[in-house]
mmCIF file of C-alpha atoms in Angstrom:
data_model
loop_
_atom_site.group_PDB
_atom_site.id
_atom_site.type_symbol
_atom_site.label_atom_id
_atom_site.label_comp_id
_atom_site.label_asym_id
_atom_site.label_seq_id
_atom_site.Cartn_x
_atom_site.Cartn_y
_atom_site.Cartn_z
ATOM 1 C CA MET A 1 -70.510 -85.675 23.975
ATOM 2 C CA THR A 2 -67.413 -85.543 26.188
ATOM 3 C CA PRO A 3 -66.753 -88.237 28.789
ATOM 4 C CA GLU A 4 -67.313 -85.660 31.573
ATOM 5 C CA THR A 5 -70.708 -84.728 30.101
ATOM 6 C CA ARG A 6 -71.775 -88.382 29.869
ATOM 7 C CA ILE A 7 -70.687 -89.041 33.450
ATOM 8 C CA ARG A 8 -72.522 -85.957 34.757
ATOM 9 C CA ARG A 9 -75.661 -86.996 32.879
ATOM 10 C CA ASP A 10 -75.442 -90.498 34.370
ATOM 11 C CA ALA A 11 -74.825 -89.043 37.842
ATOM 12 C CA ALA A 12 -77.937 -86.859 37.521
ATOM 13 C CA VAL A 13 -80.025 -89.928 36.648
ATOM 14 C CA LEU A 14 -78.562 -91.858 39.576
ATOM 15 C CA VAL A 15 -79.267 -89.010 42.012
ATOM 16 C CA ALA A 16 -82.846 -88.716 40.733
ATOM 17 C CA GLU A 17 -83.574 -92.448 40.901
ATOM 18 C CA ASP A 18 -81.714 -93.716 43.984
ATOM 19 C CA ARG A 19 -82.754 -92.487 47.428
ATOM 20 C CA ARG A 20 -79.249 -93.068 48.798
ATOM 21 C CA PHE A 21 -78.098 -90.110 46.729
ATOM 22 C CA SER A 22 -80.994 -87.797 47.556
ATOM 23 C CA GLY A 23 -79.916 -84.263 48.291
ATOM 24 C CA MET A 24 -76.688 -84.658 46.356
ATOM 25 C CA ASP A 25 -76.025 -82.088 43.647
ATOM 26 C CA PRO A 26 -74.619 -83.928 40.617
ATOM 27 C CA ALA A 27 -73.325 -80.641 39.195
ATOM 28 C CA ALA A 28 -71.121 -80.254 42.296
ATOM 29 C CA LEU A 29 -69.481 -83.682 42.002
ATOM 30 C CA PRO A 30 -65.709 -83.577 41.382
ATOM 31 C CA ILE A 31 -65.867 -85.345 38.030
ATOM 32 C CA GLU A 32 -62.837 -85.061 35.810
ATOM 33 C CA VAL A 33 -61.352 -87.125 33.030
ATOM 34 C CA TRP A 34 -57.603 -86.688 32.656
ATOM 35 C CA GLY A 35 -57.395 -88.018 29.122
ATOM 36 C CA PRO A 36 -55.206 -90.801 27.758
ATOM 37 C CA GLY A 37 -51.464 -90.784 27.653
ATOM 38 C CA PHE A 38 -48.202 -91.168 29.460
ATOM 39 C CA GLY A 39 -48.532 -88.451 32.115
ATOM 40 C CA PRO A 40 -51.911 -89.627 33.437
ATOM 41 C CA LEU A 41 -50.671 -93.222 33.654
ATOM 42 C CA ILE A 42 -47.601 -92.074 35.583
ATOM 43 C CA HIS A 43 -49.984 -90.228 37.934
ATOM 44 C CA LEU A 44 -51.801 -93.527 38.525
ATOM 45 C CA ILE A 45 -48.537 -95.381 39.156
ATOM 46 C CA LEU A 46 -47.684 -92.770 41.779
ATOM 47 C CA GLY A 47 -51.168 -93.299 43.244
ATOM 48 C CA GLN A 48 -50.722 -97.009 43.860
ATOM 49 C CA GLN A 49 -51.277 -97.751 47.560
ATOM 50 C CA VAL A 50 -51.255 -94.097 48.666
ATOM 51 C CA SER A 51 -53.925 -91.477 49.217
ATOM 52 C CA ILE A 52 -55.251 -89.336 46.389
ATOM 53 C CA GLU A 53 -53.698 -86.311 48.072
ATOM 54 C CA ALA A 54 -50.272 -87.952 48.229
ATOM 55 C CA ALA A 55 -50.469 -89.030 44.579
ATOM 56 C CA ASP A 56 -51.504 -85.534 43.497
ATOM 57 C CA ALA A 57 -48.626 -83.998 45.472
ATOM 58 C CA MET A 58 -46.082 -86.387 43.975
ATOM 59 C CA TYR A 59 -47.369 -85.807 40.455
ATOM 60 C CA GLY A 60 -47.243 -82.042 41.075
ATOM 61 C CA ASN A 61 -43.592 -82.431 42.122
ATOM 62 C CA LEU A 62 -42.912 -84.337 38.912
ATOM 63 C CA GLN A 63 -44.611 -81.677 36.797
ATOM 64 C CA ARG A 64 -42.555 -78.963 38.494
ATOM 65 C CA SER A 65 -39.402 -80.938 37.699
ATOM 66 C CA LEU A 66 -40.285 -81.702 34.079
ATOM 67 C CA GLY A 67 -42.986 -79.319 32.937
ATOM 68 C CA THR A 68 -44.751 -81.727 30.601
ATOM 69 C CA VAL A 69 -44.426 -85.321 31.766
ATOM 70 C CA THR A 70 -43.023 -87.297 28.839
ATOM 71 C CA PRO A 71 -41.225 -90.628 28.465
ATOM 72 C CA GLU A 72 -38.023 -88.810 27.530
ATOM 73 C CA GLY A 73 -38.329 -86.527 30.530
ATOM 74 C CA VAL A 74 -38.847 -89.383 32.979
ATOM 75 C CA LEU A 75 -35.911 -91.312 31.531
ATOM 76 C CA GLY A 76 -33.747 -88.208 31.926
ATOM 77 C CA LEU A 77 -34.379 -87.919 35.672
ATOM 78 C CA ASP A 78 -31.754 -89.207 38.065
ATOM 79 C CA GLY A 79 -32.672 -91.301 41.082
ATOM 80 C CA ASP A 80 -32.366 -88.429 43.563
ATOM 81 C CA THR A 81 -34.761 -86.245 41.579
ATOM 82 C CA MET A 82 -37.247 -89.090 41.278
ATOM 83 C CA ARG A 83 -37.070 -89.661 45.047
ATOM 84 C CA ARG A 84 -37.645 -85.940 45.680
ATOM 85 C CA CYS A 85 -40.708 -86.147 43.430
ATOM 86 C CA GLY A 86 -42.025 -89.012 45.567
ATOM 87 C CA PHE A 87 -41.106 -92.108 43.577
ATOM 88 C CA SER A 88 -40.142 -95.173 45.562
ATOM 89 C CA ARG A 89 -37.416 -97.305 44.021
ATOM 90 C CA MET A 90 -40.036 -99.685 42.599
ATOM 91 C CA LYS A 91 -42.302 -96.948 41.248
ATOM 92 C CA ALA A 92 -39.280 -95.342 39.580
ATOM 93 C CA GLU A 93 -38.567 -98.681 37.873
ATOM 94 C CA TYR A 94 -42.202 -98.953 36.752
ATOM 95 C CA ALA A 95 -42.169 -95.390 35.394
ATOM 96 C CA ARG A 96 -38.945 -95.989 33.502
ATOM 97 C CA GLY A 97 -40.300 -99.267 32.129
ATOM 98 C CA LEU A 98 -43.444 -97.508 30.934
ATOM 99 C CA ALA A 99 -41.333 -94.775 29.346
ATOM 100 C CA ASP A 100 -39.232 -97.381 27.530
ATOM 101 C CA ALA A 101 -42.375 -99.182 26.318
ATOM 102 C CA CYS A 102 -43.815 -95.920 24.976
ATOM 103 C CA LEU A 103 -40.587 -95.100 23.171
ATOM 104 C CA ASP A 104 -40.588 -98.659 21.774
ATOM 105 C CA GLY A 105 -44.053 -98.144 20.246
ATOM 106 C CA LEU A 106 -46.714 -98.508 22.938
ATOM 107 C CA ASP A 107 -49.367 -95.959 21.909
ATOM 108 C CA LEU A 108 -51.332 -95.050 25.033
ATOM 109 C CA ASP A 109 -53.512 -92.614 23.093
ATOM 110 C CA ALA A 110 -54.690 -95.466 20.847
ATOM 111 C CA LEU A 111 -56.074 -97.296 23.893
ATOM 112 C CA ALA A 112 -58.956 -94.802 23.897
ATOM 113 C CA THR A 113 -60.444 -96.586 20.875
ATOM 114 C CA GLN A 114 -60.083 -100.097 22.290
ATOM 115 C CA ALA A 115 -62.536 -102.162 24.294
ATOM 116 C CA ASP A 116 -62.101 -102.203 28.073
ATOM 117 C CA VAL A 117 -60.753 -105.747 28.146
ATOM 118 C CA GLU A 118 -58.161 -104.922 25.474
ATOM 119 C CA VAL A 119 -56.999 -101.858 27.425
ATOM 120 C CA VAL A 120 -56.660 -103.871 30.632
ATOM 121 C CA ASP A 121 -54.868 -106.720 28.829
ATOM 122 C CA THR A 122 -52.411 -104.279 27.218
ATOM 123 C CA LEU A 123 -51.647 -102.385 30.406
ATOM 124 C CA ILE A 124 -51.224 -105.360 32.728
ATOM 125 C CA GLU A 125 -48.485 -106.671 30.441
ATOM 126 C CA LEU A 126 -46.346 -103.791 31.750
ATOM 127 C CA ARG A 127 -44.326 -104.363 34.909
ATOM 128 C CA GLY A 128 -45.874 -102.527 37.854
ATOM 129 C CA ILE A 129 -49.292 -102.117 36.284
ATOM 130 C CA GLY A 130 -51.929 -104.458 37.577
ATOM 131 C CA ARG A 131 -55.676 -104.658 37.303
ATOM 132 C CA TRP A 132 -56.241 -101.787 39.808
ATOM 133 C CA THR A 133 -54.127 -99.352 37.780
ATOM 134 C CA ALA A 134 -55.575 -100.528 34.451
ATOM 135 C CA GLU A 135 -59.170 -100.158 35.677
ATOM 136 C CA TRP A 136 -58.483 -96.721 37.127
ATOM 137 C CA TYR A 137 -56.938 -95.789 33.765
ATOM 138 C CA LEU A 138 -60.240 -96.766 32.149
ATOM 139 C CA LEU A 139 -62.162 -94.618 34.640
ATOM 140 C CA VAL A 140 -60.148 -91.450 35.113
ATOM 141 C CA CYS A 141 -58.109 -91.333 31.921
ATOM 142 C CA LEU A 142 -60.541 -92.681 29.352
ATOM 143 C CA GLY A 143 -63.796 -91.731 31.096
ATOM 144 C CA ARG A 144 -65.287 -95.216 30.877
ATOM 145 C CA ARG A 145 -68.380 -95.462 33.036
ATOM 146 C CA ASP A 146 -69.023 -99.180 33.401
ATOM 147 C CA VAL A 147 -65.877 -100.075 35.317
ATOM 148 C CA PHE A 148 -65.547 -100.808 39.024
ATOM 149 C CA PRO A 149 -62.061 -101.515 40.359
ATOM 150 C CA VAL A 150 -63.044 -104.221 42.838
ATOM 151 C CA GLY A 151 -59.515 -104.287 44.220
ATOM 152 C CA ASP A 152 -59.857 -100.714 45.496
ATOM 153 C CA LEU A 153 -60.439 -100.976 49.233
ATOM 154 C CA GLY A 154 -61.613 -97.359 49.538
ATOM 155 C CA LEU A 155 -64.309 -97.885 46.915
ATOM 156 C CA ARG A 156 -65.400 -101.132 48.514
ATOM 157 C CA ILE A 157 -65.726 -99.491 51.921
ATOM 158 C CA GLY A 158 -67.634 -96.604 50.349
ATOM 159 C CA VAL A 159 -70.110 -98.985 48.726
ATOM 160 C CA LEU A 160 -70.582 -100.859 51.995
ATOM 161 C CA ASP A 161 -71.276 -97.573 53.782
ATOM 162 C CA LEU A 162 -73.630 -96.379 51.055
ATOM 163 C CA TRP A 163 -75.627 -99.579 51.099
ATOM 164 C CA GLU A 164 -75.495 -99.592 54.924
ATOM 165 C CA PHE A 165 -73.874 -102.997 55.271
ATOM 166 C CA PRO A 166 -72.278 -103.748 58.656
#
């Protein structure tokens, strides 16, 4: 069973059992799992402290510049091109550091077989990747279902609204 299928099944159970979700169509939920790897993690780095729309636009710019987003491709970009794609100076450093780590042997695809805590521990060793990015990697790249990035203000506000807290 694919991660998307498991998540949709779980969403259907949640909708059926929790009145706060009544009327929601689980089949219509925008559930996607990007898969493991370098490109998706770069997408998350671009998404740090910006809206989803901004991150998607920046990653789209990067894809238009490179085609496939690879460590070699990122390392081959000059600073002006990275800025045009949407990278801040710091995010460009983080992306280059990740690219170097991958070329030095970090196997992001292998993280898919590791326990959540091992994935988080591995990723937070990299400069510019903290718990928020590592937990979102678990969710949207690896399709892990039992992860909640508590540092994500948008999610926290959403939960407060859903549970009708003041």
